[in-house]
PDB file of C-alpha atoms and ligand atoms in Angstrom:
ATOM      1  CA  MET A 209      21.984  -3.733   7.391  1.00 68.00           C
ATOM      2  CA  ASN A 210      20.098  -4.958  10.438  1.00 89.00           C
ATOM      3  CA  CYS A 211      16.482  -4.124   9.280  1.00 96.00           C
ATOM      4  CA  ALA A 212      15.056  -2.743   6.231  1.00 98.00           C
ATOM      5  CA  ARG A 213      13.761   0.740   6.868  1.00 98.00           C
ATOM      6  CA  ILE A 214      10.111   1.168   5.828  1.00 98.00           C
ATOM      7  CA  ALA A 215       7.836   4.144   4.932  1.00 99.00           C
ATOM      8  CA  VAL A 216       4.121   3.520   4.721  1.00 99.00           C
ATOM      9  CA  LEU A 217       2.205   5.996   2.505  1.00 98.00           C
ATOM     10  CA  VAL A 218      -1.466   6.419   3.324  1.00 98.00           C
ATOM     11  CA  SER A 219      -4.621   8.404   2.621  1.00 98.00           C
ATOM     12  CA  GLY A 220      -7.420   6.976   4.799  1.00 97.00           C
ATOM     13  CA  GLY A 221      -8.392   4.678   7.489  1.00 97.00           C
ATOM     14  CA  GLY A 222      -5.179   2.834   7.474  1.00 98.00           C
ATOM     15  CA  THR A 223      -6.389  -0.874   8.185  1.00 98.00           C
ATOM     16  CA  ASN A 224      -3.482  -2.061   6.228  1.00 98.00           C
ATOM     17  CA  LEU A 225      -0.929   0.123   8.066  1.00 98.00           C
ATOM     18  CA  GLN A 226      -2.507  -1.374  11.184  1.00 98.00           C
ATOM     19  CA  ALA A 227      -1.832  -4.854   9.819  1.00 98.00           C
ATOM     20  CA  LEU A 228       1.744  -4.016   9.194  1.00 99.00           C
ATOM     21  CA  ILE A 229       2.109  -2.565  12.664  1.00 98.00           C
ATOM     22  CA  ASP A 230       0.645  -5.695  14.281  1.00 98.00           C
ATOM     23  CA  ALA A 231       2.704  -8.005  12.056  1.00 98.00           C
ATOM     24  CA  GLU A 232       5.840  -6.252  13.219  1.00 98.00           C
ATOM     25  CA  LYS A 233       4.554  -6.530  16.928  1.00 98.00           C
ATOM     26  CA  SER A 234       3.812 -10.252  16.415  1.00 98.00           C
ATOM     27  CA  GLY A 235       7.337 -11.158  14.668  1.00 98.00           C
ATOM     28  CA  ILE A 236       5.833 -11.730  11.161  1.00 98.00           C
ATOM     29  CA  ILE A 237       7.639  -8.906  10.075  1.00 98.00           C
ATOM     30  CA  LYS A 238      11.160  -9.331  11.536  1.00 98.00           C
ATOM     31  CA  ASN A 239      13.509  -8.079   8.777  1.00 98.00           C
ATOM     32  CA  GLY A 240      11.888  -4.606   8.464  1.00 98.00           C
ATOM     33  CA  LYS A 241      10.897  -1.816  10.695  1.00 98.00           C
ATOM     34  CA  ILE A 242       8.264   0.955   9.934  1.00 98.00           C
ATOM     35  CA  GLU A 243      10.130   4.144  10.513  1.00 98.00           C
ATOM     36  CA  LEU A 244       7.754   6.687   8.867  1.00 98.00           C
ATOM     37  CA  VAL A 245       4.083   7.041   7.813  1.00 98.00           C
ATOM     38  CA  ILE A 246       3.306   9.809   5.209  1.00 98.00           C
ATOM     39  CA  SER A 247      -0.319  10.874   4.561  1.00 98.00           C
ATOM     40  CA  ASN A 248      -1.505  13.161   1.722  1.00 98.00           C
ATOM     41  CA  LYS A 249      -4.724  13.871   3.960  1.00 98.00           C
ATOM     42  CA  ALA A 250      -4.425  15.692   7.098  1.00 97.00           C
ATOM     43  CA  GLY A 251      -7.273  14.190   8.767  1.00 95.00           C
ATOM     44  CA  ALA A 252      -6.485  10.600   7.878  1.00 98.00           C
ATOM     45  CA  TYR A 253      -7.193   8.104  10.651  1.00 98.00           C
ATOM     46  CA  ALA A 254      -4.103   6.196   9.701  1.00 98.00           C
ATOM     47  CA  LEU A 255      -2.126   9.097  11.305  1.00 98.00           C
ATOM     48  CA  GLU A 256      -3.711   8.235  14.622  1.00 98.00           C
ATOM     49  CA  ARG A 257      -2.661   4.723  14.266  1.00 98.00           C
ATOM     50  CA  ALA A 258       0.840   5.747  13.745  1.00 98.00           C
ATOM     51  CA  ALA A 259       0.811   8.046  16.675  1.00 98.00           C
ATOM     52  CA  LYS A 260      -0.671   5.234  18.878  1.00 98.00           C
ATOM     53  CA  ALA A 261       2.193   2.927  17.732  1.00 98.00           C
ATOM     54  CA  GLY A 262       4.821   5.621  18.457  1.00 98.00           C
ATOM     55  CA  ILE A 263       5.812   5.930  14.715  1.00 98.00           C
ATOM     56  CA  GLU A 264       6.826   9.244  13.282  1.00 98.00           C
ATOM     57  CA  SER A 265       4.429  10.699  10.740  1.00 98.00           C
ATOM     58  CA  ALA A 266       4.184  13.581   8.308  1.00 98.00           C
ATOM     59  CA  VAL A 267       1.356  15.030   6.052  1.00 98.00           C
ATOM     60  CA  VAL A 268       2.335  16.100   2.601  1.00 98.00           C
ATOM     61  CA  SER A 269      -0.442  18.099   0.948  1.00 97.00           C
ATOM     62  CA  LYS A 270      -0.468  18.445  -2.911  1.00 95.00           C
ATOM     63  CA  LYS A 271      -2.944  21.315  -2.530  1.00 94.00           C
ATOM     64  CA  GLU A 272      -0.583  23.265  -0.159  1.00 94.00           C
ATOM     65  CA  LEU A 273       2.541  22.541  -2.398  1.00 96.00           C
ATOM     66  CA  GLY A 274       0.807  23.592  -5.618  1.00 95.00           C
ATOM     67  CA  SER A 275       1.969  20.950  -8.105  1.00 97.00           C
ATOM     68  CA  HIS A 276       2.533  17.208  -8.380  1.00 98.00           C
ATOM     69  CA  GLU A 277       6.098  17.565  -8.790  1.00 98.00           C
ATOM     70  CA  ALA A 278       6.485  19.640  -5.577  1.00 98.00           C
ATOM     71  CA  PHE A 279       4.406  17.005  -3.911  1.00 98.00           C
ATOM     72  CA  GLU A 280       6.645  14.177  -4.947  1.00 98.00           C
ATOM     73  CA  ASP A 281       9.704  16.133  -4.165  1.00 98.00           C
ATOM     74  CA  ALA A 282       8.496  16.705  -0.586  1.00 98.00           C
ATOM     75  CA  ILE A 283       7.841  12.858  -0.180  1.00 98.00           C
ATOM     76  CA  ILE A 284      11.235  12.144  -1.798  1.00 98.00           C
ATOM     77  CA  LYS A 285      13.075  14.535   0.708  1.00 98.00           C
ATOM     78  CA  LEU A 286      11.153  12.809   3.610  1.00 98.00           C
ATOM     79  CA  LEU A 287      12.205   9.244   2.316  1.00 98.00           C
ATOM     80  CA  GLU A 288      15.861  10.400   1.929  1.00 98.00           C
ATOM     81  CA  ASP A 289      16.278  12.274   5.235  1.00 98.00           C
ATOM     82  CA  ASN A 290      14.958   8.964   6.901  1.00 98.00           C
ATOM     83  CA  LYS A 291      17.182   6.777   4.847  1.00 98.00           C
ATOM     84  CA  ILE A 292      14.096   4.637   3.712  1.00 98.00           C
ATOM     85  CA  ASP A 293      14.721   1.374   1.823  1.00 98.00           C
ATOM     86  CA  ILE A 294      11.092   0.199   1.159  1.00 98.00           C
ATOM     87  CA  ILE A 295       8.023   2.449   0.482  1.00 98.00           C
ATOM     88  CA  VAL A 296       4.577   0.748   1.063  1.00 99.00           C
ATOM     89  CA  LEU A 297       1.644   2.133  -0.520  1.00 98.00           C
ATOM     90  CA  ALA A 298      -1.214   1.080   2.016  1.00 98.00           C
ATOM     91  CA  GLY A 299      -4.261   2.698   0.627  1.00 97.00           C
ATOM     92  CA  PHE A 300      -2.449   5.470  -0.890  1.00 98.00           C
ATOM     93  CA  MET A 301      -4.817   7.268  -3.228  1.00 95.00           C
ATOM     94  CA  VAL A 302      -2.311   9.107  -5.527  1.00 96.00           C
ATOM     95  CA  ILE A 303      -0.688   7.756  -8.793  1.00 96.00           C
ATOM     96  CA  LEU A 304       2.979   8.464  -8.676  1.00 97.00           C
ATOM     97  CA  SER A 305       4.818   9.652 -11.762  1.00 97.00           C
ATOM     98  CA  GLU A 306       7.566   7.850 -13.558  1.00 98.00           C
ATOM     99  CA  ARG A 307       9.975  10.365 -12.298  1.00 98.00           C
ATOM    100  CA  PHE A 308       9.200   9.054  -8.763  1.00 98.00           C
ATOM    101  CA  THR A 309       8.732   5.383  -9.441  1.00 98.00           C
ATOM    102  CA  SER A 310      11.955   5.041 -11.487  1.00 98.00           C
ATOM    103  CA  ARG A 311      13.926   6.356  -8.544  1.00 98.00           C
ATOM    104  CA  TYR A 312      12.848   3.209  -6.522  1.00 98.00           C
ATOM    105  CA  PRO A 313      12.977   0.131  -8.741  1.00 97.00           C
ATOM    106  CA  LYS A 314      11.597  -2.921  -6.733  1.00 97.00           C
ATOM    107  CA  ARG A 315      11.458  -0.767  -3.731  1.00 98.00           C
ATOM    108  CA  ILE A 316       7.922   0.334  -3.813  1.00 98.00           C
ATOM    109  CA  ILE A 317       5.026  -2.086  -2.897  1.00 98.00           C
ATOM    110  CA  ASN A 318       1.380  -1.610  -3.393  1.00 98.00           C
ATOM    111  CA  VAL A 319      -1.739  -3.473  -2.286  1.00 98.00           C
ATOM    112  CA  HIS A 320      -4.616  -3.534  -4.637  1.00 98.00           C
ATOM    113  CA  PRO A 321      -8.095  -5.040  -3.761  1.00 98.00           C
ATOM    114  CA  SER A 322      -8.575  -7.446  -6.766  1.00 98.00           C
ATOM    115  CA  LEU A 323      -6.709 -10.276  -8.509  1.00 98.00           C
ATOM    116  CA  ILE A 324      -4.588  -8.113 -10.906  1.00 98.00           C
ATOM    117  CA  PRO A 325      -4.985  -8.012 -13.997  1.00 98.00           C
ATOM    118  CA  SER A 326      -8.704  -7.758 -13.345  1.00 98.00           C
ATOM    119  CA  PHE A 327     -10.313  -4.474 -12.051  1.00 98.00           C
ATOM    120  CA  CYS A 328      -7.044  -2.444 -11.766  1.00 98.00           C
ATOM    121  CA  GLY A 329      -5.303   0.629 -13.381  1.00 96.00           C
ATOM    122  CA  GLU A 330      -6.426   4.287 -13.312  1.00 94.00           C
ATOM    123  CA  GLY A 331      -9.891   4.771 -11.887  1.00 95.00           C
ATOM    124  CA  PHE A 332      -9.966   1.321  -9.918  1.00 97.00           C
ATOM    125  CA  TYR A 333      -9.483   2.165  -6.276  1.00 97.00           C
ATOM    126  CA  GLY A 334     -11.196   1.569  -2.954  1.00 96.00           C
ATOM    127  CA  LEU A 335     -14.864   0.568  -3.184  1.00 97.00           C
ATOM    128  CA  ARG A 336     -14.822   1.062  -6.885  1.00 98.00           C
ATOM    129  CA  VAL A 337     -12.869  -2.103  -7.410  1.00 98.00           C
ATOM    130  CA  HIS A 338     -15.520  -4.156  -5.534  1.00 98.00           C
ATOM    131  CA  GLU A 339     -18.432  -2.468  -7.373  1.00 98.00           C
ATOM    132  CA  ALA A 340     -16.815  -3.184 -10.747  1.00 98.00           C
ATOM    133  CA  ALA A 341     -16.197  -7.151  -9.498  1.00 98.00           C
ATOM    134  CA  LEU A 342     -19.761  -7.412  -8.623  1.00 98.00           C
ATOM    135  CA  ALA A 343     -21.201  -5.649 -11.644  1.00 98.00           C
ATOM    136  CA  TYR A 344     -19.081  -8.008 -13.932  1.00 98.00           C
ATOM    137  CA  GLY A 345     -20.326 -10.976 -11.914  1.00 98.00           C
ATOM    138  CA  VAL A 346     -17.103 -12.708 -11.173  1.00 98.00           C
ATOM    139  CA  LYS A 347     -17.311 -15.509  -8.559  1.00 98.00           C
ATOM    140  CA  VAL A 348     -13.700 -15.077  -7.274  1.00 98.00           C
ATOM    141  CA  THR A 349     -11.809 -11.901  -6.442  1.00 98.00           C
ATOM    142  CA  GLY A 350      -8.951 -11.213  -3.952  1.00 98.00           C
ATOM    143  CA  ALA A 351      -5.994  -9.027  -3.498  1.00 98.00           C
ATOM    144  CA  THR A 352      -2.691  -8.424  -5.030  1.00 98.00           C
ATOM    145  CA  VAL A 353       0.622  -7.047  -3.718  1.00 99.00           C
ATOM    146  CA  HIS A 354       2.777  -5.867  -6.379  1.00 98.00           C
ATOM    147  CA  PHE A 355       6.005  -3.720  -7.032  1.00 98.00           C
ATOM    148  CA  VAL A 356       5.159  -0.276  -8.433  1.00 98.00           C
ATOM    149  CA  ASN A 357       6.385   0.985 -11.698  1.00 97.00           C
ATOM    150  CA  GLU A 358       5.245   3.690 -14.085  1.00 96.00           C
ATOM    151  CA  ILE A 359       2.295   1.541 -15.231  1.00 97.00           C
ATOM    152  CA  PRO A 360      -0.650   1.995 -12.675  1.00 96.00           C
ATOM    153  CA  ASP A 361      -1.142  -1.451 -10.958  1.00 97.00           C
ATOM    154  CA  GLY A 362       1.389  -2.861 -13.615  1.00 97.00           C
ATOM    155  CA  GLY A 363       4.388  -3.770 -11.768  1.00 98.00           C
ATOM    156  CA  GLU A 364       5.593  -7.344 -11.019  1.00 98.00           C
ATOM    157  CA  ILE A 365       3.368  -9.391  -8.667  1.00 98.00           C
ATOM    158  CA  ILE A 366       4.749 -10.417  -5.482  1.00 98.00           C
ATOM    159  CA  MET A 367       1.709 -12.153  -3.807  1.00 98.00           C
ATOM    160  CA  GLN A 368      -1.951 -12.798  -4.456  1.00 98.00           C
ATOM    161  CA  LYS A 369      -4.852 -14.318  -2.491  1.00 98.00           C
ATOM    162  CA  ALA A 370      -8.312 -15.236  -3.880  1.00 99.00           C
ATOM    163  CA  VAL A 371     -11.536 -14.648  -2.056  1.00 98.00           C
ATOM    164  CA  ALA A 372     -14.922 -16.114  -2.980  1.00 98.00           C
ATOM    165  CA  ILE A 373     -17.807 -13.936  -3.614  1.00 98.00           C
ATOM    166  CA  LYS A 374     -21.058 -14.574  -2.020  1.00 98.00           C
ATOM    167  CA  GLU A 375     -24.488 -14.312  -3.575  1.00 98.00           C
ATOM    168  CA  ASP A 376     -25.601 -11.564  -1.176  1.00 98.00           C
ATOM    169  CA  ASP A 377     -22.373  -9.471  -1.195  1.00 98.00           C
ATOM    170  CA  THR A 378     -22.488  -5.751  -1.291  1.00 98.00           C
ATOM    171  CA  PRO A 379     -19.484  -3.780  -2.229  1.00 98.00           C
ATOM    172  CA  GLU A 380     -19.078  -2.950   1.464  1.00 98.00           C
ATOM    173  CA  SER A 381     -19.354  -6.595   2.565  1.00 98.00           C
ATOM    174  CA  LEU A 382     -16.978  -7.728  -0.166  1.00 98.00           C
ATOM    175  CA  GLN A 383     -14.430  -4.952   0.604  1.00 98.00           C
ATOM    176  CA  LYS A 384     -14.530  -5.976   4.291  1.00 98.00           C
ATOM    177  CA  ARG A 385     -13.917  -9.621   3.525  1.00 98.00           C
ATOM    178  CA  VAL A 386     -11.134  -8.994   1.022  1.00 98.00           C
ATOM    179  CA  MET A 387      -9.299  -6.860   3.535  1.00 98.00           C
ATOM    180  CA  ARG A 388      -9.662  -9.478   6.385  1.00 98.00           C
ATOM    181  CA  LEU A 389      -9.034 -12.663   4.381  1.00 98.00           C
ATOM    182  CA  ALA A 390      -6.470 -11.369   1.745  1.00 98.00           C
ATOM    183  CA  GLU A 391      -4.997  -7.972   2.035  1.00 98.00           C
ATOM    184  CA  TRP A 392      -4.247  -7.820   5.806  1.00 98.00           C
ATOM    185  CA  LYS A 393      -2.504 -11.247   5.331  1.00 98.00           C
ATOM    186  CA  ILE A 394      -0.506 -11.054   2.217  1.00 98.00           C
ATOM    187  CA  LEU A 395       0.604  -7.433   2.752  1.00 98.00           C
ATOM    188  CA  PRO A 396       2.710  -8.207   5.766  1.00 98.00           C
ATOM    189  CA  LEU A 397       4.094 -11.401   4.404  1.00 98.00           C
ATOM    190  CA  ALA A 398       5.139  -9.448   0.964  1.00 98.00           C
ATOM    191  CA  VAL A 399       6.838  -6.729   3.205  1.00 98.00           C
ATOM    192  CA  GLU A 400       8.715  -9.429   4.975  1.00 98.00           C
ATOM    193  CA  LYS A 401       9.892 -11.101   2.038  1.00 98.00           C
ATOM    194  CA  VAL A 402      11.044  -7.853   0.286  1.00 98.00           C
ATOM    195  CA  SER A 403      12.685  -6.647   3.568  1.00 98.00           C
ATOM    196  CA  LEU A 404      14.667 -10.096   3.722  1.00 98.00           C
ATOM    197  CA  ASP A 405      15.678  -9.720   0.037  1.00 97.00           C
ATOM    198  CA  ILE A 406      17.022  -6.184   0.558  1.00 97.00           C
ATOM    199  CA  ILE A 407      18.966  -6.935   3.721  1.00 96.00           C
ATOM    200  CA  SER A 408      20.362 -10.078   2.257  1.00 94.00           C
ATOM    201  CA  LYS A 409      21.772  -8.206  -0.737  1.00 86.00           C
TER     202      LYS A 409
HETATM  203  C1  LIG B1074      -7.581  -1.126   0.520  1.00 87.29           C
HETATM  204  O1  LIG B1074      -8.694  -1.952   0.343  1.00 87.29           O
HETATM  205  C2  LIG B1074      -6.605  -0.914  -0.508  1.00 87.29           C
HETATM  206  O2  LIG B1074      -6.305  -2.256  -1.028  1.00 87.29           O
HETATM  207  C3  LIG B1074      -7.226  -0.001  -1.279  1.00 87.29           C
HETATM  208  O3  LIG B1074      -7.818   1.028  -0.479  1.00 87.29           O
HETATM  209  C4  LIG B1074      -8.061   0.491   0.683  1.00 87.29           C
HETATM  210  C5  LIG B1074      -7.511   1.237   1.695  1.00 87.29           C
HETATM  211  O4  LIG B1074      -7.991   0.819   2.981  1.00 87.29           O
HETATM  212  N1  LIG B1074      -6.213   0.575  -2.348  1.00 87.29           N
HETATM  213  C6  LIG B1074      -6.511   0.856  -3.531  1.00 87.29           C
HETATM  214  O5  LIG B1074      -7.446   0.804  -4.010  1.00 87.29           O
HETATM  215  C7  LIG B1074      -5.433   1.271  -4.383  1.00 87.29           C
HETATM  216  N2  LIG B1074      -5.678   1.208  -5.722  1.00 87.29           N
HETATM  217  P1  LIG B1074      -7.131   1.170   4.445  1.00 87.29           P
HETATM  218  O6  LIG B1074      -6.635   2.724   4.405  1.00 87.29           O
HETATM  219  O7  LIG B1074      -7.906   0.814   5.512  1.00 87.29           O
HETATM  220  O8  LIG B1074      -5.830   0.251   4.343  1.00 87.29           O
END
């Protein structure tokens, strides 16, 4: 295998997808290639980022397909048709079932905007994670990249990076800093690490 074939699953703005696209261009990711972007939301800006980078994309809507099972089956078909090796969840706001995750052991990677095991699991996503960190009063937070298994945010940790909280932080300011200083750095590094591991097997 020359390069691990990567699919990125998104739901929103796609700044983490952009970090991966940029890392591939700059050579930080050299053993993997983003072949496909899948969004569960039709209007997601991440789809425009994919188009601008010339990456094939697809929208898979749970609402249109009628059930979670049919939704996951449609994603599995796309992954199989495209011979995908690594699935990256980059701001993908859907919890995948065990039926799905058990098909891809150590092949699904997620980025989460806290230092797991703090502020993670069901209900902790996006801005809510930073609201919870500020409400608790922690002085340090960060981001985690981990493998995905049947436990939400419970799979093996691949990489983490800490970010200091400032006195005047709002959830929005903290979210931006955690993205810039942690997520956009460790996600590409983790994807490169897993790509290399896969192609070396
Ligand atoms: C990111 O902060 C990501 O870590 C978080 O959503 C944001 C998506 O931003 N993911 C989760 O909370 C998953 N539990 P993006 O679309 O700009 O990459």
